[in-house]
PDB file of C-alpha atoms in Angstrom:
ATOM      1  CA  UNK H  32      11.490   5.360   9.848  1.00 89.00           C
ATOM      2  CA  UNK H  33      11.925   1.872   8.338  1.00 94.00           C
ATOM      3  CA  UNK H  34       8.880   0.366   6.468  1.00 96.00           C
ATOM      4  CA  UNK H  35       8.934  -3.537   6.198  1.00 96.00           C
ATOM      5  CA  UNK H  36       6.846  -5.000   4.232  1.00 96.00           C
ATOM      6  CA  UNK H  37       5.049  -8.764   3.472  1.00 97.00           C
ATOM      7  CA  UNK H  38       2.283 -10.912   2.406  1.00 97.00           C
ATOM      8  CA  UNK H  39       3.093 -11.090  -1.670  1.00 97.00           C
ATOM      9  CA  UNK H  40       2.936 -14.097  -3.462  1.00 97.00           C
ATOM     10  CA  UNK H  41       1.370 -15.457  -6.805  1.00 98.00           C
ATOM     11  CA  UNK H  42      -2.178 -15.578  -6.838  1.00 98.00           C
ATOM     12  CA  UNK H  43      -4.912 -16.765  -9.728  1.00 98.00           C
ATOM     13  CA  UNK H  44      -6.669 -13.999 -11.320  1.00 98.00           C
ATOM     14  CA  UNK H  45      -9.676 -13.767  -8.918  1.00 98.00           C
ATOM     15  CA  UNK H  46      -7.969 -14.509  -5.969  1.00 98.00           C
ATOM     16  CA  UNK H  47      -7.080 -12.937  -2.910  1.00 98.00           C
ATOM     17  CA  UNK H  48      -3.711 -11.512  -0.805  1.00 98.00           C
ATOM     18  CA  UNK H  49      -3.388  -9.021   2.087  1.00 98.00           C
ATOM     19  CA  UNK H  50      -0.130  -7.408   2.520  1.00 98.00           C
ATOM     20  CA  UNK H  51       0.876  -5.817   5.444  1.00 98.00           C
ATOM     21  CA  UNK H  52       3.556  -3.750   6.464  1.00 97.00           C
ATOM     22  CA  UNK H  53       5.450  -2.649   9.941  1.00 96.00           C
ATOM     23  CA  UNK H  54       7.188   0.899  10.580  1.00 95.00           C
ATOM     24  CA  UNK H  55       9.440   1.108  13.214  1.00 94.00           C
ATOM     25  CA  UNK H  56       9.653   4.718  14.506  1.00 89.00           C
ATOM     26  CA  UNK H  57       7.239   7.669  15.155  1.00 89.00           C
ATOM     27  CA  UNK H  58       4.353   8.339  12.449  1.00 90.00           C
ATOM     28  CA  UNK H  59       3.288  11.629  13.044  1.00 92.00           C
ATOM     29  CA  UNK H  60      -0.583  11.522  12.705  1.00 93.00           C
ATOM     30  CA  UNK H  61      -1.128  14.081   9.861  1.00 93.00           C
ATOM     31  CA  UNK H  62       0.689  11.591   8.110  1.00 95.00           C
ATOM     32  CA  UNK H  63      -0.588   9.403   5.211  1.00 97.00           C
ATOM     33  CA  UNK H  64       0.725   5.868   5.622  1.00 96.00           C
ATOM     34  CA  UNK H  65      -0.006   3.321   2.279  1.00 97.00           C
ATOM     35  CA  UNK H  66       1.241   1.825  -0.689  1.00 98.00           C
ATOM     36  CA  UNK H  67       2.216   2.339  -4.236  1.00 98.00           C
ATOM     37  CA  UNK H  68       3.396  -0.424  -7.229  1.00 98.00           C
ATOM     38  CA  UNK H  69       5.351  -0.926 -10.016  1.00 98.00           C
ATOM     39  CA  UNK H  70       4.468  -3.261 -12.861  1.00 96.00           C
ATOM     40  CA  UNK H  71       7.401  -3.883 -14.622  1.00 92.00           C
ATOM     41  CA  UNK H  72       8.362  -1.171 -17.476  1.00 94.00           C
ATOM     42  CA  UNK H  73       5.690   1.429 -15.539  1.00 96.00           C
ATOM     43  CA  UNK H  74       6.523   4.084 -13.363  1.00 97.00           C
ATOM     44  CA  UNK H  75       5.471   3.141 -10.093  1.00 97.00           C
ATOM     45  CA  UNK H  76       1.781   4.464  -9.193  1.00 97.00           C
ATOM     46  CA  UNK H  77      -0.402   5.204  -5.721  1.00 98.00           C
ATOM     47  CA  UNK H  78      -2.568   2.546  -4.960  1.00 98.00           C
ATOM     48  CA  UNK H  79      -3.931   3.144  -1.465  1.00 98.00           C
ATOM     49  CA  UNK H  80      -3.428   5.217   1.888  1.00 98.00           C
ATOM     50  CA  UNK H  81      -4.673   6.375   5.255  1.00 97.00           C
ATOM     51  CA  UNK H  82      -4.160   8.826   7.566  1.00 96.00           C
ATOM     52  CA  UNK H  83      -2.405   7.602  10.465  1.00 94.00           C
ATOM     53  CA  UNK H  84      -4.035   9.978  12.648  1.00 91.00           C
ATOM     54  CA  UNK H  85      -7.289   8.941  11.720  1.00 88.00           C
ATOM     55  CA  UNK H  86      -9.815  10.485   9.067  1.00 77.00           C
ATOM     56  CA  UNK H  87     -10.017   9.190   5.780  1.00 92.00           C
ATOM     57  CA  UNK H  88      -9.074   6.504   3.173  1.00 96.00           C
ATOM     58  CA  UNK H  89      -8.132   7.173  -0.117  1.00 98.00           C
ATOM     59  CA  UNK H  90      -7.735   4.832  -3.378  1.00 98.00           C
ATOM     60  CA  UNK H  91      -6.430   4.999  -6.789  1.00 98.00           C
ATOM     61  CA  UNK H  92      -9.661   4.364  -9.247  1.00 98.00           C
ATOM     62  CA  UNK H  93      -8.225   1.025 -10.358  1.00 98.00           C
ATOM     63  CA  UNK H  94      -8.270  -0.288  -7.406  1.00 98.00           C
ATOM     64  CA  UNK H  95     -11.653   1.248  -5.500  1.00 98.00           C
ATOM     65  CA  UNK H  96     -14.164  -1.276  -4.248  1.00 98.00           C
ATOM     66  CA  UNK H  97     -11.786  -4.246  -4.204  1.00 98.00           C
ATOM     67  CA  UNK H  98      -8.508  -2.890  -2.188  1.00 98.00           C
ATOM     68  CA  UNK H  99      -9.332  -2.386   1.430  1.00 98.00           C
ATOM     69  CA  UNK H 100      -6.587  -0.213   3.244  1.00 98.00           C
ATOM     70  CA  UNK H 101      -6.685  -0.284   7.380  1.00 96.00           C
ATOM     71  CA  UNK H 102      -4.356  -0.614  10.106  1.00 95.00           C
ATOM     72  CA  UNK H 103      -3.817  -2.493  13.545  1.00 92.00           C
ATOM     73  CA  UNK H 104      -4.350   0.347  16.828  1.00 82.00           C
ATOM     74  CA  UNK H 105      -1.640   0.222  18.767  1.00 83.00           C
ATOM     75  CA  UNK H 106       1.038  -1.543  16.414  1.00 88.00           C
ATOM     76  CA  UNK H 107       2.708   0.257  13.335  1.00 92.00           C
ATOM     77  CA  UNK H 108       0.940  -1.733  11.110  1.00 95.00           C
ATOM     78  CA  UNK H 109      -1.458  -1.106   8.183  1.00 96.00           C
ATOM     79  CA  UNK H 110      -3.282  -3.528   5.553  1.00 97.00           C
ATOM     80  CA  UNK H 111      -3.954  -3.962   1.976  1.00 98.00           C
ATOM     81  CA  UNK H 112      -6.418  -6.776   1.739  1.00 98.00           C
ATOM     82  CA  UNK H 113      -6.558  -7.371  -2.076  1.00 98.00           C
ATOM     83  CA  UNK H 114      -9.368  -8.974  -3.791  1.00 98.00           C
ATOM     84  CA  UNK H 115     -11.160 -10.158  -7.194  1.00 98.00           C
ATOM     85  CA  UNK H 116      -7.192  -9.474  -8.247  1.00 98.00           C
ATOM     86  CA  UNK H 117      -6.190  -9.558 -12.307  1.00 97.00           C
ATOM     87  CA  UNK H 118      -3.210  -9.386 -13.647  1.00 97.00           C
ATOM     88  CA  UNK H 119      -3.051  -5.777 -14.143  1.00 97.00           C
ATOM     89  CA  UNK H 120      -2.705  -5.633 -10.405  1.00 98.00           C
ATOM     90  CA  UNK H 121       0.699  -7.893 -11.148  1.00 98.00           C
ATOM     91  CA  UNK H 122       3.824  -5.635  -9.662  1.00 98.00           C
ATOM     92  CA  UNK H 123       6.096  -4.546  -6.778  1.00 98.00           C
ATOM     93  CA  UNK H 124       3.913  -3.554  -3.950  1.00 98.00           C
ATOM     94  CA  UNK H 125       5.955  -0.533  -1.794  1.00 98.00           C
ATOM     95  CA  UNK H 126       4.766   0.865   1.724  1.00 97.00           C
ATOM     96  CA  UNK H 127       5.156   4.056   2.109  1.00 97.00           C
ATOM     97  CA  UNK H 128       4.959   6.932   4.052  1.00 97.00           C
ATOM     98  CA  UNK H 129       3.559  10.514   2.944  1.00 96.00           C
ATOM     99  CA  UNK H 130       3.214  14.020   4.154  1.00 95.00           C
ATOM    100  CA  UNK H 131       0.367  13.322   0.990  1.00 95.00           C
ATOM    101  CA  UNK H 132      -2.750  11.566   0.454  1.00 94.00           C
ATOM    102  CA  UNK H 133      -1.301  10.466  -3.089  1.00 95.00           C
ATOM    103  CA  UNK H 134       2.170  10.919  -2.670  1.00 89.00           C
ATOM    104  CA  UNK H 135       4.890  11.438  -3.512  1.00 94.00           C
ATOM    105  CA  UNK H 136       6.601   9.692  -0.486  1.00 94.00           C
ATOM    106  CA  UNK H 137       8.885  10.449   1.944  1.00 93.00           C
ATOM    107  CA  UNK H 138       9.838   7.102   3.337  1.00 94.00           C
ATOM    108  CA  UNK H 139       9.727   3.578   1.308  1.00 96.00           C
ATOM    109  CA  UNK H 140      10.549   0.133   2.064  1.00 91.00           C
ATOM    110  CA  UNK H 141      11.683  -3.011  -0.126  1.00 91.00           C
ATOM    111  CA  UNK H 142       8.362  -3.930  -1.445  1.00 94.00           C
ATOM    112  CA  UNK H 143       6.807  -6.940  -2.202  1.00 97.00           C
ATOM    113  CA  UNK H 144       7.082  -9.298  -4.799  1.00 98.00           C
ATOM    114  CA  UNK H 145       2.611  -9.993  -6.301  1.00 98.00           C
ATOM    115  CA  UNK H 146       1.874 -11.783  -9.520  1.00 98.00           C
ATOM    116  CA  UNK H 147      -1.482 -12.442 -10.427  1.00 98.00           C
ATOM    117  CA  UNK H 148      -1.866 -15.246 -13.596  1.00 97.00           C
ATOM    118  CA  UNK H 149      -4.714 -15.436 -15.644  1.00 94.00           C
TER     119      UNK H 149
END
């Protein structure tokens, strides 16, 4: 499976981005499909899955009640839509693919560049 992903940028503190990323190959449904970060000097961390066969959302407490994770039926495609963003959310945004809700990850693309100023 290869995991592209797109939609970073630099945004004002506040703002808004939605990321999204395309797998090419089969996602088994039990799996979780999502994203982690890295800020720089930090490990990288979960921010956000789903499973792909339907059932449940899950989001890393940072991020719950402003990241919105979903994806498009019938394309290999799932969604971050970011908002009220600070710059704690600055970092490399990965899409990933887990047998796991929270990780760890069994497939990864390049990530995506997001910097949030203040």
């Amino acid at each position: 499976v290869q995991l592209q992903a797109s939609g970073g940028g630099l945004v004002q503190a506040g703002g808004s981005l939605t990321l999204a990323c395309v797998a090419s190959g089969r996602i088994f449904s039990s799996s979780f499909m999502g994203w982690f970060r890295q800020a720089p000097g930090k490990e990288r961390e979960f921010v956000a899955s789903l499973k792909w066969g339907g059932g449940g959302t899950y989001y890393a407490d940072s991020v719950k009640g402003r990241f919105t994770i979903s994806k498009a039926y019938g394309k290999n495609t799932v969604y971050l839509q970011m908002n009220s963003l600070n710059p704690e959310d600055t970092g490399v945004y990965y899409c990933t693919i887990s047998q796991y809700t929270r990780g760890p990850y069994k497939y990864s693309g390049q990530g995506t560049q997001v910097t949030v100023s203040s």
